[in-house]
Coordinates of C-alpha atoms in Angstrom, one line a residue:
Chain W
X1 CA 218.4 83.5 91.3
X2 CA 222.1 82.9 91.2
X3 CA 224.4 83.1 88.2
X4 CA 225.3 79.9 86.4
X5 CA 228.9 79.9 87.6
X6 CA 227.8 79.9 91.2
X7 CA 225.2 77.2 90.5
X8 CA 227.8 75.0 88.9
X9 CA 230.1 75.5 91.8
X10 CA 227.2 74.4 94.1
X11 CA 226.4 71.3 92.1
X12 CA 230.1 70.5 91.9
X13 CA 230.4 70.8 95.7
X14 CA 227.4 68.4 96.2
X15 CA 229.0 65.9 93.8
X16 CA 232.4 66.2 95.5
X17 CA 230.8 65.6 98.9
X18 CA 229.1 62.4 97.7
X19 CA 232.3 61.2 96.0
X20 CA 234.4 61.9 99.1
X21 CA 232.3 59.9 101.5
X22 CA 231.5 57.1 99.0
X23 CA 235.2 56.6 98.5
X24 CA 235.9 56.9 102.2
X25 CA 238.2 59.9 101.7
X26 CA 237.6 61.4 105.1
X27 CA 240.2 64.2 104.9
X28 CA 238.5 65.4 101.7
X29 CA 235.1 65.2 103.5
X30 CA 236.4 67.5 106.3
X31 CA 238.0 69.9 103.8
X32 CA 234.6 70.7 102.3
X33 CA 233.5 72.4 105.5
X34 CA 234.5 75.8 106.8
X35 CA 236.4 76.1 110.1
X36 CA 233.4 77.3 111.9
X37 CA 230.7 74.8 110.9
X38 CA 228.1 72.3 111.9
X39 CA 227.3 68.8 110.6
X40 CA 224.2 67.2 112.0
X41 CA 222.4 64.0 111.3
X42 CA 218.9 64.2 112.7
X43 CA 215.7 62.0 112.5
X44 CA 212.9 63.9 110.8
X45 CA 210.6 63.4 113.8
X46 CA 213.0 65.4 116.1
X47 CA 213.5 68.1 113.5
X48 CA 209.7 68.5 112.9
X49 CA 208.7 68.3 116.5
X50 CA 211.4 70.8 117.5
X51 CA 213.4 68.3 119.6
X52 CA 217.1 69.3 119.4
X53 CA 218.6 65.8 119.7
X54 CA 220.6 64.6 116.8
X55 CA 222.0 61.2 116.0
X56 CA 225.3 63.0 115.3
X57 CA 225.9 66.7 116.2
X58 CA 229.3 67.8 115.2
X59 CA 229.7 71.5 115.8
X60 CA 233.2 72.4 114.5
X61 CA 235.7 71.2 111.9
X62 CA 237.7 69.9 114.8
X63 CA 234.8 67.7 115.9
X64 CA 234.5 66.4 112.3
X65 CA 238.1 65.3 112.7
X66 CA 237.3 63.6 115.9
X67 CA 234.5 61.7 114.1
X68 CA 237.0 60.7 111.4
X69 CA 239.3 59.4 114.2
X70 CA 236.4 57.4 115.5
X71 CA 235.6 55.9 112.1
X72 CA 239.2 55.0 111.3
X73 CA 240.6 54.1 114.7
X74 CA 238.0 53.3 117.3
X75 CA 234.6 52.1 116.0
X76 CA 234.2 48.4 115.4
X77 CA 231.7 47.7 112.7
X78 CA 230.8 45.2 109.9
X79 CA 232.5 46.5 106.8
X80 CA 230.2 48.1 104.2
X81 CA 230.2 50.3 101.1
X82 CA 227.8 53.2 100.8
X83 CA 226.6 54.9 97.7
X84 CA 224.9 58.3 97.6
X85 CA 222.5 59.5 95.0
X86 CA 221.8 63.2 95.5
X87 CA 219.1 65.2 93.7
X88 CA 219.6 68.6 92.2
X89 CA 220.0 71.4 94.7
X90 CA 217.0 73.7 95.3
X91 CA 218.1 77.2 96.1
X92 CA 216.2 78.6 99.1
X93 CA 218.0 81.9 99.7
X94 CA 221.0 84.0 98.6
X95 CA 222.4 86.7 100.8
X96 CA 225.8 88.1 100.1
X97 CA 228.3 85.3 100.3
X98 CA 225.8 82.9 101.8
X99 CA 223.6 80.4 99.9
X100 CA 220.9 78.3 101.5
X101 CA 219.9 75.3 99.6
X102 CA 218.4 71.8 100.0
X103 CA 218.6 68.5 98.1
X104 CA 217.1 65.0 98.5
X105 CA 219.5 62.1 99.0
X106 CA 219.3 58.4 99.0
X107 CA 222.1 56.2 100.5
X108 CA 222.4 52.6 99.6
X109 CA 224.4 50.2 101.9
X110 CA 226.1 47.2 100.6
X111 CA 227.8 44.7 103.0
X112 CA 230.4 42.3 101.7
X113 CA 228.8 39.6 99.6
X114 CA 225.3 40.8 100.4
X115 CA 222.6 42.6 98.5
X116 CA 222.4 46.4 98.3
X117 CA 219.7 47.9 100.5
X118 CA 218.2 51.3 101.0
X119 CA 220.1 52.6 104.1
X120 CA 218.8 56.1 104.5
X121 CA 216.7 58.6 102.6
X122 CA 216.2 62.2 103.5
X123 CA 217.1 65.7 102.7
X124 CA 220.2 67.9 103.1
X125 CA 219.5 71.3 104.4
X126 CA 222.6 73.4 103.8
X127 CA 224.1 76.8 104.4
X128 CA 227.1 77.4 102.1
X129 CA 229.6 80.2 102.1
X130 CA 231.8 81.6 99.3
X131 CA 235.4 81.7 100.6
X132 CA 238.8 82.4 98.9
X133 CA 239.2 78.6 98.9
X134 CA 235.9 78.2 97.1
X135 CA 232.4 77.3 98.2
X136 CA 232.3 75.5 101.7
X137 CA 229.7 74.0 103.9
X138 CA 229.0 76.2 106.9
X139 CA 226.2 74.0 107.9
X140 CA 224.9 70.7 106.6
X141 CA 221.8 69.1 108.3
X142 CA 220.9 65.6 107.1
X143 CA 217.3 65.3 108.0
X144 CA 216.5 61.6 107.5
X145 CA 213.1 60.0 106.8
X146 CA 214.5 56.5 107.6
X147 CA 214.0 57.0 111.3
X148 CA 214.5 53.3 112.1
X149 CA 218.2 53.0 111.5
X150 CA 219.3 49.6 110.2
X151 CA 221.5 48.9 113.2
X152 CA 224.1 51.6 113.1
X153 CA 225.4 54.6 111.2
X154 CA 229.2 54.7 111.1
X155 CA 230.2 56.7 108.1
X156 CA 228.9 60.2 107.4
X157 CA 225.7 60.6 105.4
Chain J
X1 CA 232.9 6.6 109.4
X2 CA 232.1 8.8 112.5
X3 CA 229.9 11.8 112.2
X4 CA 230.0 15.0 114.2
X5 CA 227.0 15.5 116.4
X6 CA 224.3 17.6 114.9
X7 CA 224.7 21.4 115.3
X8 CA 220.9 21.5 115.7
X9 CA 219.5 20.8 119.1
X10 CA 217.0 18.0 119.5
X11 CA 214.7 18.7 122.5
X12 CA 216.7 21.7 123.8
X13 CA 217.4 21.3 127.5
X14 CA 219.7 23.3 129.7
X15 CA 222.1 20.8 131.3
X16 CA 222.7 21.1 135.1
X17 CA 221.8 23.9 137.4
X18 CA 224.5 26.4 136.4
X19 CA 224.0 29.7 134.4
X20 CA 227.5 30.4 133.2
X21 CA 227.1 28.4 130.0
X22 CA 224.2 29.8 128.0
X23 CA 222.9 27.6 125.2
X24 CA 222.7 29.3 121.8
X25 CA 219.2 28.1 121.3
X26 CA 218.1 30.5 124.1
X27 CA 218.5 33.1 121.4
X28 CA 217.5 31.2 118.3
X29 CA 214.4 29.1 119.2
X30 CA 211.1 30.8 118.1
X31 CA 209.1 28.7 120.7
X32 CA 211.3 29.9 123.5
X33 CA 210.8 33.4 122.3
X34 CA 207.0 33.1 122.3
X35 CA 207.2 31.8 125.9
X36 CA 209.3 34.8 126.8
X37 CA 206.7 37.2 125.5
X38 CA 204.0 35.4 127.5
X39 CA 206.0 35.0 130.7
X40 CA 208.3 38.0 130.8
X41 CA 206.6 40.7 128.8
X42 CA 202.8 40.0 129.2
X43 CA 202.8 38.6 132.8
X44 CA 204.4 39.4 136.1
X45 CA 206.7 42.1 134.8
X46 CA 206.3 45.9 134.7
X47 CA 207.4 47.1 131.2
X48 CA 208.5 50.6 130.3
X49 CA 206.1 52.6 128.1
X50 CA 207.5 56.2 128.4
X51 CA 208.0 59.4 130.3
X52 CA 205.2 61.5 131.6
X53 CA 206.9 64.5 129.9
X54 CA 206.0 62.9 126.6
X55 CA 202.3 63.5 127.3
X56 CA 202.3 66.7 129.3
X57 CA 198.7 67.9 128.5
X58 CA 195.3 66.3 128.7
X59 CA 194.5 64.5 125.5
X60 CA 198.2 63.9 124.7
X61 CA 199.0 60.4 123.6
X62 CA 202.0 58.3 122.6
X63 CA 201.9 55.0 120.7
X64 CA 204.5 52.5 121.9
X65 CA 204.7 48.7 122.6
X66 CA 204.8 46.3 125.5
X67 CA 206.7 43.3 124.1
X68 CA 205.3 43.0 120.6
X69 CA 201.8 44.4 121.5
X70 CA 201.0 47.9 120.3
X71 CA 199.7 50.1 123.1
X72 CA 198.7 53.8 123.6
X73 CA 199.7 55.9 126.6
X74 CA 197.2 58.7 127.2
X75 CA 196.8 61.6 129.6
X76 CA 193.1 62.2 130.4
X77 CA 191.3 65.3 131.5
X78 CA 191.9 64.5 135.2
X79 CA 195.6 64.5 134.5
X80 CA 196.1 60.7 135.1
X81 CA 198.0 58.4 132.8
X82 CA 196.4 55.4 131.1
X83 CA 197.7 52.7 128.9
X84 CA 195.4 50.8 126.5
X85 CA 196.0 48.2 123.9
X86 CA 195.9 49.4 120.3
X87 CA 193.4 46.8 119.1
X88 CA 189.8 47.7 118.4
X89 CA 187.3 45.6 120.4
X90 CA 185.1 45.2 117.3
X91 CA 187.2 43.5 114.6
X92 CA 190.7 43.7 116.0
X93 CA 192.1 46.5 113.9
X94 CA 195.3 48.1 115.2
X95 CA 193.6 51.5 114.6
X96 CA 196.0 54.1 116.0
X97 CA 198.6 55.0 113.4
X98 CA 200.0 58.3 114.6
X99 CA 203.1 58.0 116.9
X100 CA 202.0 60.9 119.1
X101 CA 199.4 63.7 119.2
X102 CA 196.4 65.0 121.0
X103 CA 192.9 63.6 120.8
X104 CA 189.6 63.9 122.7
X105 CA 188.7 60.3 122.1
X106 CA 190.1 57.2 120.4
X107 CA 188.3 56.2 117.2
X108 CA 188.7 53.2 115.0
X109 CA 188.2 54.4 111.4
X110 CA 187.0 51.0 110.1
X111 CA 183.4 51.2 111.7
X112 CA 183.8 54.3 113.8
X113 CA 183.7 52.6 117.2
X114 CA 184.9 55.2 119.6
X115 CA 186.5 55.0 123.0
X116 CA 187.4 57.4 125.8
X117 CA 191.1 58.0 126.5
X118 CA 190.8 55.5 129.3
X119 CA 189.7 52.9 126.8
X120 CA 186.0 52.7 127.6
X121 CA 183.7 52.1 124.6
X122 CA 181.3 55.0 124.3
X123 CA 179.9 54.9 120.8
X124 CA 178.9 52.2 118.3
X125 CA 177.3 53.4 115.0
X126 CA 173.9 51.9 114.2
X127 CA 173.9 50.2 117.6
X128 CA 170.1 50.5 117.7
X129 CA 169.6 49.9 114.1
X130 CA 168.5 52.1 111.2
X131 CA 165.0 53.3 110.3
X132 CA 163.9 52.1 106.9
X133 CA 160.3 52.2 105.5
X134 CA 158.9 53.0 108.9
X135 CA 160.6 50.2 110.8
X136 CA 164.0 49.8 112.5
X137 CA 166.3 47.3 110.9
X138 CA 169.5 45.8 112.1
X139 CA 171.5 47.0 115.1
X140 CA 173.4 45.2 117.8
X141 CA 171.6 42.5 119.9
X142 CA 169.5 43.6 122.8
X143 CA 172.0 42.2 125.3
X144 CA 175.0 44.1 123.8
X145 CA 176.6 46.3 126.5
X146 CA 179.3 48.8 125.7
X147 CA 180.8 48.1 129.2
X148 CA 181.8 44.6 127.9
X149 CA 183.6 45.9 124.8
X150 CA 186.3 48.4 125.9
X151 CA 189.9 48.4 124.8
X152 CA 192.2 46.1 126.8
X153 CA 193.4 48.2 129.7
X154 CA 196.8 47.8 131.2
X155 CA 197.7 48.4 134.8
X156 CA 199.8 51.5 135.1
X157 CA 202.5 52.6 137.6
X158 CA 204.4 55.9 137.6
X159 CA 207.4 56.9 139.6
X160 CA 209.6 60.0 139.2
X161 CA 208.0 60.8 135.8
X162 CA 208.6 57.3 134.4
X163 CA 205.6 55.3 133.2
X164 CA 205.4 51.5 133.4
X165 CA 202.5 49.2 132.4
X166 CA 201.5 45.6 132.6
X167 CA 198.7 43.5 131.1
X168 CA 198.8 41.5 134.4
X169 CA 196.5 43.2 136.8
X170 CA 197.6 40.8 139.6
X171 CA 201.2 42.1 139.4
X172 CA 203.2 43.1 142.5
X173 CA 203.8 46.8 143.1
X174 CA 206.4 48.6 141.0
X175 CA 208.4 49.1 144.1
X176 CA 208.4 45.4 145.0
X177 CA 209.2 44.6 141.4
X178 CA 212.4 46.7 141.5
X179 CA 213.4 46.0 145.1
X180 CA 215.0 48.4 147.5
X181 CA 218.6 48.4 146.1
X182 CA 217.5 49.1 142.5
X183 CA 214.9 51.7 143.6
X184 CA 217.8 53.6 145.2
X185 CA 219.5 54.1 141.9
X186 CA 216.3 54.6 140.0
X187 CA 215.4 57.5 142.4
X188 CA 218.9 58.9 142.1
X189 CA 218.2 59.6 138.4
X190 CA 214.4 60.2 138.6
X191 CA 214.3 62.2 141.8
X192 CA 211.1 64.1 141.1
X193 CA 212.5 66.9 138.9
X194 CA 210.5 67.6 135.8
X195 CA 212.0 66.0 132.8
X196 CA 212.5 67.8 129.4
X197 CA 212.4 65.6 126.3
X198 CA 215.4 66.3 124.0
X199 CA 214.4 63.8 121.3
X200 CA 214.6 60.2 120.0
X201 CA 216.9 57.8 118.3
X202 CA 215.7 54.5 116.9
X203 CA 217.6 51.5 115.6
X204 CA 216.6 48.0 114.5
X205 CA 219.2 45.6 115.8
X206 CA 219.1 42.1 114.1
X207 CA 219.8 40.1 117.3
X208 CA 217.9 38.6 120.2
X209 CA 216.5 41.1 122.7
X210 CA 218.3 39.5 125.6
X211 CA 221.7 40.5 124.1
X212 CA 221.0 44.1 124.9
X213 CA 220.1 43.3 128.5
X214 CA 223.4 41.4 128.6
X215 CA 225.3 44.2 127.0
X216 CA 224.4 46.5 129.8
X217 CA 225.0 43.7 132.4
X218 CA 228.5 43.2 131.0
X219 CA 231.2 45.5 132.4
X220 CA 233.9 43.3 130.7
X221 CA 233.5 44.7 127.2
X222 CA 233.3 48.5 127.6
X223 CA 237.0 48.8 128.5
X224 CA 237.9 46.7 125.5
X225 CA 235.5 47.4 122.7
X226 CA 234.9 51.0 123.5
X227 CA 238.2 52.8 123.0
X228 CA 236.8 56.1 124.0
X229 CA 235.8 54.8 127.4
X230 CA 239.3 53.4 128.1
X231 CA 241.4 56.3 126.9
X232 CA 239.4 58.9 128.8
X233 CA 239.0 56.8 131.9
X234 CA 235.2 56.8 131.6
X235 CA 235.0 53.1 132.0
X236 CA 238.0 51.0 132.8
X237 CA 238.6 47.7 134.5
X238 CA 240.5 49.4 137.3
X239 CA 237.8 52.0 138.0
X240 CA 236.2 52.1 141.4
X241 CA 233.0 50.3 140.7
X242 CA 230.2 48.2 142.1
X243 CA 227.7 45.8 140.5
X244 CA 224.4 45.4 142.3
X245 CA 221.3 43.3 141.7
X246 CA 217.8 43.0 143.1
X247 CA 217.1 39.9 145.3
X248 CA 216.0 37.9 142.3
X249 CA 219.0 38.9 140.1
X250 CA 216.8 40.1 137.2
X251 CA 217.6 43.8 137.4
X252 CA 221.0 45.4 137.9
X253 CA 223.0 48.5 138.3
X254 CA 226.6 49.0 137.1
X255 CA 228.1 51.8 139.1
X256 CA 231.4 53.3 138.2
X257 CA 233.6 56.3 139.0
X258 CA 235.8 57.9 136.4
X259 CA 239.5 58.1 137.1
X260 CA 242.8 57.2 135.6
X261 CA 242.2 59.2 132.4
X262 CA 245.3 58.9 130.3
X263 CA 247.1 56.9 133.0
X264 CA 248.7 53.7 131.7
X265 CA 248.3 50.6 133.7
X266 CA 250.2 47.4 133.1
X267 CA 247.1 45.3 133.7
X268 CA 244.3 47.1 132.0
X269 CA 245.8 49.1 129.2
X270 CA 249.0 47.3 128.3
X271 CA 248.1 44.9 125.5
X272 CA 244.6 46.4 125.2
X273 CA 244.7 47.3 121.6
X274 CA 242.0 49.9 122.0
X275 CA 243.9 52.0 124.4
X276 CA 245.5 54.8 122.4
X277 CA 247.9 56.9 124.4
X278 CA 248.3 59.5 121.7
X279 CA 244.6 60.1 121.4
X280 CA 243.5 63.7 121.9
X281 CA 240.1 65.1 121.1
X282 CA 240.3 68.0 118.7
X283 CA 237.2 69.5 120.1
X284 CA 237.1 69.2 123.9
X285 CA 233.4 69.9 124.0
X286 CA 232.8 66.2 123.1
X287 CA 234.0 65.4 126.6
X288 CA 233.2 68.6 128.5
X289 CA 232.2 66.7 131.6
X290 CA 230.8 68.7 134.5
X291 CA 230.2 67.1 137.9
X292 CA 226.6 67.2 139.0
X293 CA 225.6 67.1 142.7
X294 CA 222.8 64.5 142.2
X295 CA 225.4 61.9 141.0
X296 CA 226.5 61.5 144.6
X297 CA 229.9 60.3 143.6
X298 CA 229.6 57.8 140.7
X299 CA 230.1 59.3 137.3
X300 CA 228.2 56.5 135.5
X301 CA 225.3 54.3 136.6
X302 CA 223.9 51.9 134.0
X303 CA 220.7 50.3 135.1
X304 CA 219.0 47.3 133.5
X305 CA 215.3 46.8 134.4
X306 CA 214.3 43.4 133.2
X307 CA 213.0 42.8 130.6
X308 CA 212.2 46.1 128.8
X309 CA 214.4 49.0 129.6
X310 CA 217.8 50.5 130.3
X311 CA 218.3 53.7 132.2
X312 CA 221.5 55.5 131.3
X313 CA 223.5 58.0 133.2
X314 CA 226.9 58.3 131.7
X315 CA 228.5 61.6 132.8
X316 CA 226.2 64.4 131.6
X317 CA 224.2 62.2 129.2
X318 CA 221.0 60.7 130.4
X319 CA 218.5 58.6 128.5
X320 CA 216.1 55.7 128.6
X321 CA 216.6 52.9 126.1
X322 CA 213.5 50.9 125.3
X323 CA 213.8 47.3 124.1
X324 CA 211.0 46.4 121.7
X325 CA 211.4 42.8 120.5
X326 CA 210.2 41.7 117.1
X327 CA 210.8 37.9 116.7
X328 CA 213.6 36.0 118.3
X329 CA 216.3 37.5 116.1
X330 CA 215.5 41.2 116.1
X331 CA 214.5 44.1 118.3
X332 CA 213.9 47.8 118.0
X333 CA 215.9 49.9 120.4
X334 CA 214.4 53.3 121.1
X335 CA 216.5 56.0 122.9
X336 CA 214.8 58.9 124.6
X337 CA 217.3 61.5 125.7
X338 CA 216.2 64.0 128.2
X339 CA 217.3 66.9 130.4
X340 CA 216.0 68.4 133.6
X341 CA 213.8 71.4 134.0
X342 CA 216.4 73.2 136.2
X343 CA 219.2 72.7 133.7
X344 CA 221.0 75.8 132.4
X345 CA 221.0 76.2 128.6
X346 CA 224.7 75.4 128.8
X347 CA 223.9 72.1 130.5
X348 CA 221.3 71.1 128.0
X349 CA 223.8 71.8 125.2
X350 CA 226.4 69.8 127.0
X351 CA 224.0 66.8 127.2
X352 CA 223.2 67.2 123.5
X353 CA 226.9 67.1 122.5
X354 CA 227.7 64.2 124.9
X355 CA 224.9 62.4 123.2
X356 CA 227.4 62.0 120.3
X357 CA 228.9 59.1 122.4
X358 CA 225.6 57.2 122.4
X359 CA 222.8 56.1 120.1
X360 CA 223.0 54.3 116.8
X361 CA 225.9 56.4 115.6
X362 CA 227.6 56.9 118.9
X363 CA 231.3 56.9 119.4
X364 CA 230.8 54.2 122.1
X365 CA 227.3 52.7 121.3
X366 CA 227.4 52.2 117.6
X367 CA 229.5 49.1 117.9
X368 CA 227.3 47.5 120.6
X369 CA 224.6 47.1 117.9
X370 CA 227.2 45.6 115.5
X371 CA 228.6 43.0 118.0
X372 CA 225.0 42.0 118.9
X373 CA 224.2 41.4 115.2
X374 CA 227.3 39.4 114.7
X375 CA 226.7 37.4 117.9
X376 CA 223.3 36.4 116.6
X377 CA 225.0 35.2 113.4
X378 CA 227.3 33.0 115.5
X379 CA 224.3 31.5 117.4
X380 CA 222.3 30.8 114.3
X381 CA 225.1 28.8 112.6
X382 CA 225.4 26.3 115.5
X383 CA 222.4 26.6 117.9
X384 CA 223.4 23.4 119.8
X385 CA 226.5 25.1 121.1
X386 CA 226.8 27.5 124.1
X387 CA 228.4 30.7 125.3
X388 CA 230.8 30.8 128.2
X389 CA 230.2 33.6 130.8
X390 CA 232.7 32.7 133.5
X391 CA 234.7 35.8 134.1
X392 CA 234.8 36.1 137.9
X393 CA 233.7 32.4 138.3
X394 CA 230.4 30.7 137.9
X395 CA 228.6 32.1 141.0
X396 CA 226.1 34.9 141.2
X397 CA 226.5 37.9 143.6
X398 CA 227.1 41.6 144.0
X399 CA 230.7 42.7 143.6
X400 CA 232.9 45.8 144.3
X401 CA 234.7 45.4 141.0
X402 CA 233.8 45.0 137.3
X403 CA 236.0 42.1 136.3
X404 CA 233.1 39.7 136.3
X405 CA 230.1 38.5 134.3
X406 CA 228.1 37.9 137.5
X407 CA 225.1 40.1 136.3
X408 CA 224.6 37.9 133.2
X409 CA 224.8 34.7 135.2
X410 CA 222.3 36.3 137.6
X411 CA 219.9 37.2 134.8
X412 CA 220.0 33.6 133.5
X413 CA 219.4 32.3 137.0
X414 CA 216.1 34.2 137.0
X415 CA 215.4 33.5 133.4
X416 CA 215.7 29.7 133.9
X417 CA 213.3 29.9 136.8
X418 CA 210.7 32.1 135.1
X419 CA 210.9 30.1 131.8
X420 CA 211.0 26.7 133.4
X421 CA 214.1 25.8 131.4

């Protein structure tokens, strides 16, 4: 069990994360991770079969910034909005300053003048650390059920 | 009052003998697509089904497709690879639902018809009837033979750990199908080393399947659409490069050697909006490229094997990309990334991190799917129109540069002949 203040900080971080990417505030997205961190988007089949390949495997905050550069400067794509709905976090483990938790997510994609569709559903598997700057993601794995990607993933999940 | 001609083709016919102007209906016509399945996927062509490393042990199987037809690749007790169609001989159910696994036999759950891993029918419940009140009732007719009711078997060919199959048992050998020039590049990548599966990426691209073949037969776009390639010199119009085809121009290899990283050039980077001089990767591991001996010089060889597969070697990232059409306006694109048994752990990690460039979210590949989808939109709105693929002229032939669309013209030369269009 964790105290309510910590739990509140955790749910706030999850909400801030969804708000940052849904509003395309990429600097804010990067700021939610610690310097030494990993962010991976992986199909469930690879995760469950022990295959290491990820659809995205960013292994430092610097690499997250490279992804932001790709999103904002180099990747051509059809414009779209995304909207995250994140379930309540389930605490898996607490050890000192580190919390392990998971939460279900659903992402809807809406292209300009088109209907909203289910873009990706899955589970966040997280390791969070208490730092002087507040709670940060040390690791966020997005293990997605929607293994057949509707063309491409540009923005972070 | 004068009307514009209709945007909808009446009796689509390809004018003249050229292949540099591709009619949009080649991508939008469902009847053409059905003919492609029959003539290109189900006859006379070897199609990719997977890697031997995906079914390492006896009893292992993998479900995949040839064209739109569901098939199962199995490894039997004697270690050989077999491919059978996933349609029960009894009532036609597509019975195998798992994507992979290990089984002793194949069983259709509907009436429990069961088959060996080679597809031979071995058991039919109540075949000889059922005893009831002292007599036997029902059962299959006297002349029913299990030998006549196996699963449809495909012809199989393997080379270098890669498995191909065909419904056409009269097909030429895999080696003749590829031809000597393409085999050379195939063997460069699949030189007999054991492969190690790293995992899969899957994407559904709402565009005609040929557009993906064309994308990897098109050296014109990477230096323009893919900023990463340009800036880091991975793929530039002034790179030392060659384009090679088989004798019938259906398969191709695009061979390129990295150079000129960060070097500006009046012709190829001035005015190319995607070239960003100031670009620096924050984490150099994204492009931590280490030369490997087996490359033999080129830093990238992209092979298209018509109609079903692309073999990628882009610096340290290697993969197969399987084209699985579903209708004329959509295909599934399945990426299988791999490493080699003699790779160091560091090299495996390097391949995994460079995989960020590729796949459905890749720094360079994500926009390929996007432009294909939007091309299909363009075709659908005026199918009587045509594309112009005339960079480097209208002829077809191998080149020692990449400023040409010769490979696309070559593919359509073959396509027109095979399709009778």
